[in-house]
Amino acid sequence: MCGEEQILTLVELGQRQETANPEEAAKSYLQAADLLLEQSQARPERENEYVAVANKLYLKAKKLKNKTIPGNLLAAKDNKIGFKDIGGLEELKEEIRFKIIEPFRNPDLFRYYGKQAGGGILMYGPPGCGKSLIAKATATEAKVNFIHVKGSDIKSKYVGETEKNIADLFQKAREAQPAIIFFDEFEALGGDRTEAAAHERSAVAQLLTEMDGVDTRSQQILLLAATNEPWSIDPALRREGRFGTSIFIPPPDQDARRAIFQLHMSNKPTNQLDYDSLAEETAGLSGADLKSICEMAADIPLKESFITKKRREICREDVETAIMKVSSVLKQWFAKAQEQVVRMKLEELFPELMLNKKQLVIMA
Ligand SMILES: Nc1ncnc2c1ncn2[C@@H]1O[C@H](COP(=O)(O)OP(=O)(O)OP(=O)(O)O)[C@@H](O)[C@H]1O
Ligand SMILES: [Mg+2]
């Protein structure tokens, strides 16, 4: 096969593989680009043309390769979720400002007071209480790009793949800096080394290497992680300079529940709902539960209007009906958490998870 024909074949191969196998497609494009550069030297009269096409193929390959690296990149300019979208949790927002956002913006000031910049923050707590929401909002408040990655997306059963994924992810973050890497379902990745199988341990080791390698003076990468199983995170990852700070994200309290109701009803027509008493009635429910109550409550008059051809506002009764339908997993989660924490003798580390009987009854 002569040069041009071979190049065409490689480009066609790349095009066919783009969706099903982006990594292979990228390889084909890169090979084609290399051949084009070779050809450009042999045929100086067409050099400019060949180099231009080679460049195009090279960029295409780079884009495809990025696609195969775990982690969804959300550019700061496209991130619309901020602290204003989080109901309640005011103290937590302050803590995040002080521990994450400000050190990131004013590293010199923090160093002046002997504070160590860098490291990551681990958020833990029951499902649906705003961990992912907070991570996304933190990126907006800090005006940085946001890379969201799930532990299960990084973890591979093939030897060596997990480490490669982690290294690629950090490379992606360096290219997108300033950026936050948010590790969701962190337990899948940072699970306790003593309990994990041998080849899984290397994920933690690779993560430690990459984290220790993030030099906050030269690199603007922030690390956040979230888990529903804090007890199974490797203690080595919880040390200072790594995920040395853990923050418990609690179920919403009375004020937070009222704020969440107001937020999720703000784009819906309502008939003078008494948010204070609704918040009282929903003690023990998560933010996600409250959101689904608002959605279910809106569905009632919406469906009615198909028949009546009239539009009425959402009323208290609709919300009450929705509240009856929701069943929260919080109580179950706290019971399981307590059992694990006691079994592993970690009560001192996670005092927030040790609810007394009265608190558990409220959630029933
Ligand atoms: N404090 C809050 N204010 C407003 N909405 C909230 C709040 N907490 C939860 N929600 C709503 O619940 C949804 C789920 O919350 P989120 O995904 O942040 O929970 P999570 O703690 O990450 O849960 P999981 O552990 O299951 O990942 C959010 O998208 C949001 O709509
Ligand atoms: Mg989440």
Coordinates of C-alpha atoms and ligand atoms in Angstrom, one line a residue:
M1 CA 0.0 0.0 0.0
C2 CA 1.4 3.4 -0.9
G3 CA 1.5 6.2 1.6
E4 CA -1.6 8.1 0.8
E5 CA -3.7 5.0 0.6
Q6 CA -2.5 3.8 4.0
I7 CA -3.3 7.2 5.5
L8 CA -6.8 7.1 4.1
T9 CA -7.4 3.6 5.4
L10 CA -6.2 4.7 8.9
V11 CA -8.5 7.7 8.9
E12 CA -11.5 5.6 7.8
L13 CA -10.7 3.1 10.5
G14 CA -10.6 5.9 13.1
Q15 CA -13.9 7.3 11.9
R16 CA -15.6 3.9 12.2
Q17 CA -14.3 3.4 15.7
E18 CA -14.9 6.8 17.2
T19 CA -18.0 5.9 19.2
A20 CA -17.4 2.3 20.0
N21 CA -13.7 2.4 20.7
P22 CA -12.4 6.0 21.1
E23 CA -9.0 4.9 22.3
E24 CA -8.4 2.8 19.2
A25 CA -9.8 5.5 17.0
A26 CA -7.3 8.0 18.6
K27 CA -4.5 5.5 17.8
S28 CA -5.4 5.3 14.2
Y29 CA -5.6 9.1 13.8
L30 CA -2.2 9.5 15.4
Q31 CA -0.6 6.9 13.1
A32 CA -2.2 8.6 10.1
A33 CA -0.8 12.0 11.4
D34 CA 2.7 10.5 11.7
L35 CA 2.6 9.1 8.2
L36 CA 1.4 12.5 6.9
L37 CA 4.4 14.2 8.5
E38 CA 6.7 11.6 6.9
Q39 CA 5.1 12.2 3.5
S40 CA 5.3 16.0 3.9
Q41 CA 9.1 15.7 3.9
A42 CA 9.2 13.5 0.9
R43 CA 6.9 15.8 -1.0
P44 CA 7.9 19.4 -0.2
E45 CA 5.5 20.9 -2.7
R46 CA 2.6 19.6 -0.6
E47 CA 4.2 20.1 2.8
N48 CA 1.8 22.8 4.1
E49 CA -1.3 20.9 3.1
Y50 CA 0.0 17.6 4.8
V51 CA 1.1 19.3 8.0
A52 CA -2.3 21.1 8.3
V53 CA -4.2 17.8 8.0
A54 CA -1.8 16.0 10.4
N55 CA -2.5 18.8 12.9
K56 CA -6.2 18.3 12.6
L57 CA -5.9 14.6 13.1
Y58 CA -3.7 15.1 16.1
L59 CA -6.2 17.4 17.7
K60 CA -9.0 14.9 17.0
A61 CA -7.0 12.1 18.6
K62 CA -6.3 14.3 21.7
K63 CA -10.1 15.0 22.1
L64 CA -10.9 11.3 21.8
K65 CA -8.3 10.3 24.3
N66 CA -9.7 12.9 26.8
K67 CA -13.0 11.2 26.4
T68 CA -11.7 7.9 27.6
I69 CA -10.1 9.3 30.7
P70 CA -12.5 9.0 33.7
G71 CA -14.1 12.1 35.1
N72 CA -16.7 14.5 33.7
L73 CA -15.3 18.0 33.2
L74 CA -17.7 20.9 33.9
A75 CA -16.1 24.2 33.0
A76 CA -16.5 27.0 35.6
K77 CA -18.4 29.2 33.1
D78 CA -21.0 26.4 32.6
N79 CA -21.5 25.6 36.3
K80 CA -24.7 27.2 37.5
I81 CA -25.0 25.6 40.9
G82 CA -23.8 27.8 43.8
F83 CA -24.2 28.1 47.5
K84 CA -27.5 29.9 46.9
D85 CA -28.9 26.6 45.7
I86 CA -28.2 24.8 48.9
G87 CA -30.9 25.1 51.6
G88 CA -29.6 25.6 55.1
L89 CA -26.2 24.2 56.1
E90 CA -25.0 27.7 56.7
E91 CA -22.2 26.7 59.2
L92 CA -20.9 24.2 56.7
K93 CA -20.8 26.8 53.9
E94 CA -18.7 28.9 56.2
E95 CA -16.4 26.0 57.0
I96 CA -15.9 25.3 53.3
R97 CA -15.2 28.9 52.6
F98 CA -12.6 29.0 55.4
K99 CA -11.1 25.6 54.7
I100 CA -11.2 25.3 50.9
I101 CA -12.1 28.4 49.0
E102 CA -10.1 31.1 50.9
P103 CA -6.9 29.0 51.2
F104 CA -7.2 28.4 47.5
R105 CA -7.6 32.1 46.7
N106 CA -5.1 33.5 49.2
P107 CA -2.5 30.8 49.8
D108 CA 0.1 33.4 50.9
L109 CA -2.2 34.7 53.7
F110 CA -2.8 31.2 55.0
R111 CA 0.9 30.3 54.8
Y112 CA 1.7 33.5 56.7
Y113 CA -0.4 32.2 59.6
G114 CA 1.4 28.8 59.5
K115 CA -1.6 27.0 57.8
Q116 CA -0.8 24.2 55.5
A117 CA -2.5 24.8 52.2
G118 CA -3.6 21.8 50.0
G119 CA -4.8 18.4 51.0
G120 CA -8.4 17.4 50.4
I121 CA -11.6 17.3 52.3
L122 CA -13.7 14.2 52.7
M123 CA -17.4 14.7 53.1
Y124 CA -19.4 11.9 54.6
G125 CA -23.0 11.3 55.7
P126 CA -26.3 9.7 54.7
P127 CA -27.5 9.6 51.1
G128 CA -29.4 12.5 49.6
C129 CA -28.2 15.2 52.1
G130 CA -26.3 17.4 49.6
K131 CA -22.7 16.1 49.4
S132 CA -22.6 16.1 45.6
L133 CA -24.5 19.4 45.5
I134 CA -22.0 21.0 47.9
A135 CA -19.0 19.8 45.8
K136 CA -20.4 21.3 42.6
A137 CA -21.3 24.5 44.4
T138 CA -17.9 24.8 45.9
A139 CA -16.4 24.8 42.4
T140 CA -18.6 27.7 41.4
E141 CA -17.8 29.7 44.6
A142 CA -14.1 29.1 44.1
K143 CA -14.5 30.0 40.3
V144 CA -12.7 26.8 39.2
N145 CA -13.4 24.0 36.8
F146 CA -15.1 20.9 38.2
I147 CA -14.2 17.3 37.5
H148 CA -16.6 14.8 38.8
V149 CA -15.5 11.2 39.0
K150 CA -17.0 8.1 40.6
G151 CA -14.8 5.6 42.4
S152 CA -16.4 2.9 40.4
D153 CA -15.5 4.6 37.1
I154 CA -11.8 4.6 38.0
K155 CA -11.7 1.1 39.5
S156 CA -10.8 -1.6 37.0
K157 CA -10.5 -5.3 37.5
Y158 CA -7.5 -5.4 35.1
V159 CA -4.1 -5.2 36.8
G160 CA -2.5 -1.8 36.3
E161 CA -5.6 -0.1 34.8
T162 CA -6.8 1.5 38.0
E163 CA -3.4 3.2 38.6
K164 CA -3.3 4.3 35.0
N165 CA -6.8 5.8 35.3
I166 CA -5.8 7.7 38.5
A167 CA -2.7 9.0 36.8
D168 CA -4.7 10.1 33.7
L169 CA -7.3 11.7 35.9
F170 CA -4.7 13.9 37.7
Q171 CA -3.1 14.8 34.3
K172 CA -6.6 15.8 33.1
A173 CA -6.9 18.0 36.2
R174 CA -3.5 19.6 35.6
E175 CA -4.6 20.5 32.1
A176 CA -7.8 22.0 33.4
Q177 CA -6.4 23.8 36.4
P178 CA -7.6 25.6 38.4
A179 CA -9.9 22.7 39.1
I180 CA -11.6 20.6 41.8
I181 CA -11.4 16.9 41.4
F182 CA -14.5 15.5 43.2
F183 CA -14.2 11.8 44.0
D184 CA -17.8 10.5 44.5
E185 CA -18.4 7.0 46.0
F186 CA -14.9 7.4 47.4
E187 CA -15.2 4.1 49.3
A188 CA -14.9 2.2 46.0
L189 CA -11.5 3.7 45.6
G190 CA -10.1 4.6 49.0
G191 CA -11.3 1.4 50.7
D192 CA -9.3 0.2 53.6
R193 CA -6.1 -1.5 52.3
T194 CA -6.2 -4.1 55.0
E195 CA -9.6 -5.3 53.9
A196 CA -9.0 -5.0 50.1
A197 CA -7.6 -7.6 47.8
A198 CA -3.9 -7.3 47.0
H199 CA -4.2 -5.7 43.5
E200 CA -6.9 -3.3 44.7
R201 CA -4.5 -1.9 47.3
S202 CA -2.4 -0.3 44.6
A203 CA -5.3 2.1 43.8
V204 CA -4.8 3.6 47.3
A205 CA -1.1 3.7 46.8
Q206 CA -1.3 5.4 43.4
L207 CA -3.8 7.9 44.9
L208 CA -1.4 8.7 47.7
T209 CA 1.4 9.2 45.3
E210 CA -0.6 11.6 43.1
M211 CA -2.0 13.5 46.1
D212 CA 1.5 13.9 47.6
G213 CA 2.6 15.1 44.2
V214 CA 0.1 18.0 44.1
D215 CA 2.3 20.9 45.0
T216 CA -0.1 23.7 46.0
R217 CA 2.5 26.4 45.1
S218 CA 2.6 25.5 41.5
Q219 CA -0.6 23.6 40.9
Q220 CA -4.1 24.7 41.5
I221 CA -5.9 21.5 42.1
L222 CA -8.3 21.0 44.9
L223 CA -9.5 17.6 46.1
L224 CA -12.9 16.8 47.4
A225 CA -14.3 13.3 48.2
A226 CA -17.7 12.0 49.3
T227 CA -18.7 8.7 50.8
N228 CA -21.6 7.0 52.5
E229 CA -19.2 4.6 54.2
P230 CA -16.6 6.7 55.9
W231 CA -15.6 3.8 58.1
S232 CA -14.2 1.9 55.2
I233 CA -11.8 4.6 54.0
D234 CA -8.1 3.7 54.3
P235 CA -6.7 5.6 57.4
A236 CA -3.6 6.5 55.3
L237 CA -5.9 8.7 53.1
R238 CA -7.3 10.4 56.2
R239 CA -3.9 11.7 57.3
E240 CA -2.9 15.4 57.3
G241 CA -2.0 16.7 53.9
R242 CA -4.3 14.2 52.2
F243 CA -8.0 14.0 53.2
G244 CA -7.0 15.2 56.6
T245 CA -10.2 17.1 57.1
S246 CA -13.5 15.2 57.3
I247 CA -16.8 17.0 57.3
F248 CA -20.0 15.3 58.3
I249 CA -22.9 16.4 56.1
P250 CA -25.9 15.9 58.4
P251 CA -29.6 15.5 57.5
P252 CA -31.2 18.9 57.2
D253 CA -32.4 20.5 60.5
Q254 CA -35.6 22.5 60.8
D255 CA -34.2 25.7 59.2
A256 CA -32.5 23.7 56.4
R257 CA -35.7 21.8 55.7
R258 CA -37.7 25.0 55.4
A259 CA -35.1 26.5 53.1
I260 CA -35.0 23.4 50.9
F261 CA -38.8 23.4 50.6
Q262 CA -38.7 27.1 49.6
L263 CA -35.9 26.4 47.1
H264 CA -37.6 23.5 45.4
M265 CA -41.1 25.2 45.4
S266 CA -39.6 28.5 44.1
N267 CA -40.4 27.6 40.4
K268 CA -43.8 26.3 41.1
P269 CA -47.2 28.0 41.8
T270 CA -48.1 27.5 45.5
N271 CA -51.0 28.6 47.7
Q272 CA -49.6 30.2 50.8
L273 CA -47.8 27.1 52.1
D274 CA -46.7 27.2 55.7
Y275 CA -43.1 26.1 55.3
D276 CA -42.4 26.2 59.0
S277 CA -44.9 23.6 59.9
L278 CA -44.0 21.5 56.8
A279 CA -40.4 21.5 58.0
E280 CA -41.5 20.4 61.4
E281 CA -43.6 17.6 59.9
T282 CA -40.6 16.3 57.9
A283 CA -38.0 15.8 60.6
G284 CA -35.8 12.9 59.7
L285 CA -36.1 13.3 55.9
S286 CA -33.2 14.0 53.6
G287 CA -32.9 16.9 51.1
A288 CA -33.5 14.5 48.3
D289 CA -36.7 13.3 50.0
L290 CA -37.9 16.9 50.3
K291 CA -37.2 17.5 46.7
S292 CA -39.2 14.5 45.6
I293 CA -42.0 15.6 47.9
C294 CA -42.1 18.9 46.0
E295 CA -42.1 17.1 42.7
M296 CA -44.9 14.7 43.7
A297 CA -47.0 17.5 45.2
A298 CA -46.8 19.4 41.9
D299 CA -47.9 16.3 40.0
I300 CA -51.3 16.2 41.7
P301 CA -52.8 19.5 40.4
L302 CA -50.9 19.0 37.1
K303 CA -52.6 15.7 36.5
E304 CA -55.9 17.1 37.6
S305 CA -55.7 19.9 35.1
F306 CA -55.7 17.4 32.2
I307 CA -59.2 16.5 33.2
T308 CA -60.6 19.8 34.6
K309 CA -58.8 21.9 32.0
K310 CA -58.2 24.4 34.9
R311 CA -54.9 25.3 36.6
R312 CA -54.9 25.4 40.4
E313 CA -51.9 26.1 42.7
I314 CA -50.2 23.5 44.8
C315 CA -51.9 23.4 48.2
R316 CA -51.1 22.1 51.6
E317 CA -53.1 18.9 51.0
D318 CA -51.0 18.0 48.0
V319 CA -47.8 18.3 50.0
E320 CA -49.3 16.2 52.8
T321 CA -50.3 13.5 50.3
A322 CA -46.7 13.5 48.9
I323 CA -45.2 13.4 52.4
M324 CA -47.2 10.2 53.1
K325 CA -45.8 8.6 50.0
V326 CA -42.1 9.2 50.7
S327 CA -40.2 6.6 52.6
S328 CA -36.7 7.7 53.7
V329 CA -33.6 5.6 54.0
L330 CA -32.0 7.7 56.6
K331 CA -33.0 5.7 59.6
Q332 CA -31.7 2.5 58.0
W333 CA -28.5 4.2 57.1
F334 CA -27.8 5.5 60.6
A335 CA -28.5 2.0 62.0
K336 CA -26.0 0.4 59.6
A337 CA -23.5 3.2 60.2
Q338 CA -23.7 2.7 63.9
E339 CA -23.2 -1.0 63.6
Q340 CA -20.1 -0.6 61.5
V341 CA -18.6 2.1 63.6
V342 CA -19.0 0.0 66.8
R343 CA -17.7 -3.1 65.1
M344 CA -14.6 -1.3 64.0
K345 CA -14.2 0.6 67.3
L346 CA -14.2 4.0 65.5
E347 CA -16.7 5.8 67.8
E348 CA -14.2 8.6 68.6
L349 CA -13.6 9.3 65.0
F350 CA -17.3 9.5 64.0
P351 CA -19.2 10.7 67.0
E352 CA -21.9 12.2 64.7
L353 CA -23.0 8.8 63.6
M354 CA -23.7 7.6 67.1
L355 CA -27.3 8.6 67.4
N356 CA -29.2 7.9 70.6
K357 CA -32.5 6.0 70.7
K358 CA -34.6 9.2 70.9
Q359 CA -32.9 10.6 67.7
L360 CA -33.6 7.4 65.9
V361 CA -37.2 7.4 66.9
I362 CA -37.6 10.9 65.3
M363 CA -36.6 9.3 62.0
A364 CA -39.0 6.4 62.2
Ligands
LIG1 N1 -29.4 21.2 51.3 C1 -30.0 21.0 50.2 N2 -30.6 22.1 49.5 C2 -31.3 21.9 48.3 N3 -31.4 20.7 47.7 C3 -30.9 19.6 48.3 C4 -30.2 19.7 49.6 N4 -29.8 18.5 49.9 C5 -30.2 17.6 49.0 N5 -30.9 18.3 48.0 C6 -31.5 17.8 46.8 O1 -31.3 16.4 46.8 C7 -30.6 16.0 45.6 C8 -29.6 14.9 46.0 O2 -28.6 15.5 46.8 P1 -27.1 15.0 46.6 O3 -26.9 14.3 45.3 O4 -26.2 16.2 46.8 O5 -26.9 14.0 47.8 P2 -25.7 13.2 48.2 O6 -25.4 13.5 49.7 O7 -24.6 13.4 47.3 O8 -26.2 11.7 48.1 P3 -25.5 10.3 47.8 O9 -24.8 10.0 49.0 O10 -26.7 9.4 47.5 O11 -24.6 10.6 46.6 C9 -29.9 17.3 45.1 O12 -29.7 17.2 43.8 C10 -30.9 18.3 45.5 O13 -31.9 18.4 44.6
MG2 MG -23.7 12.2 45.8

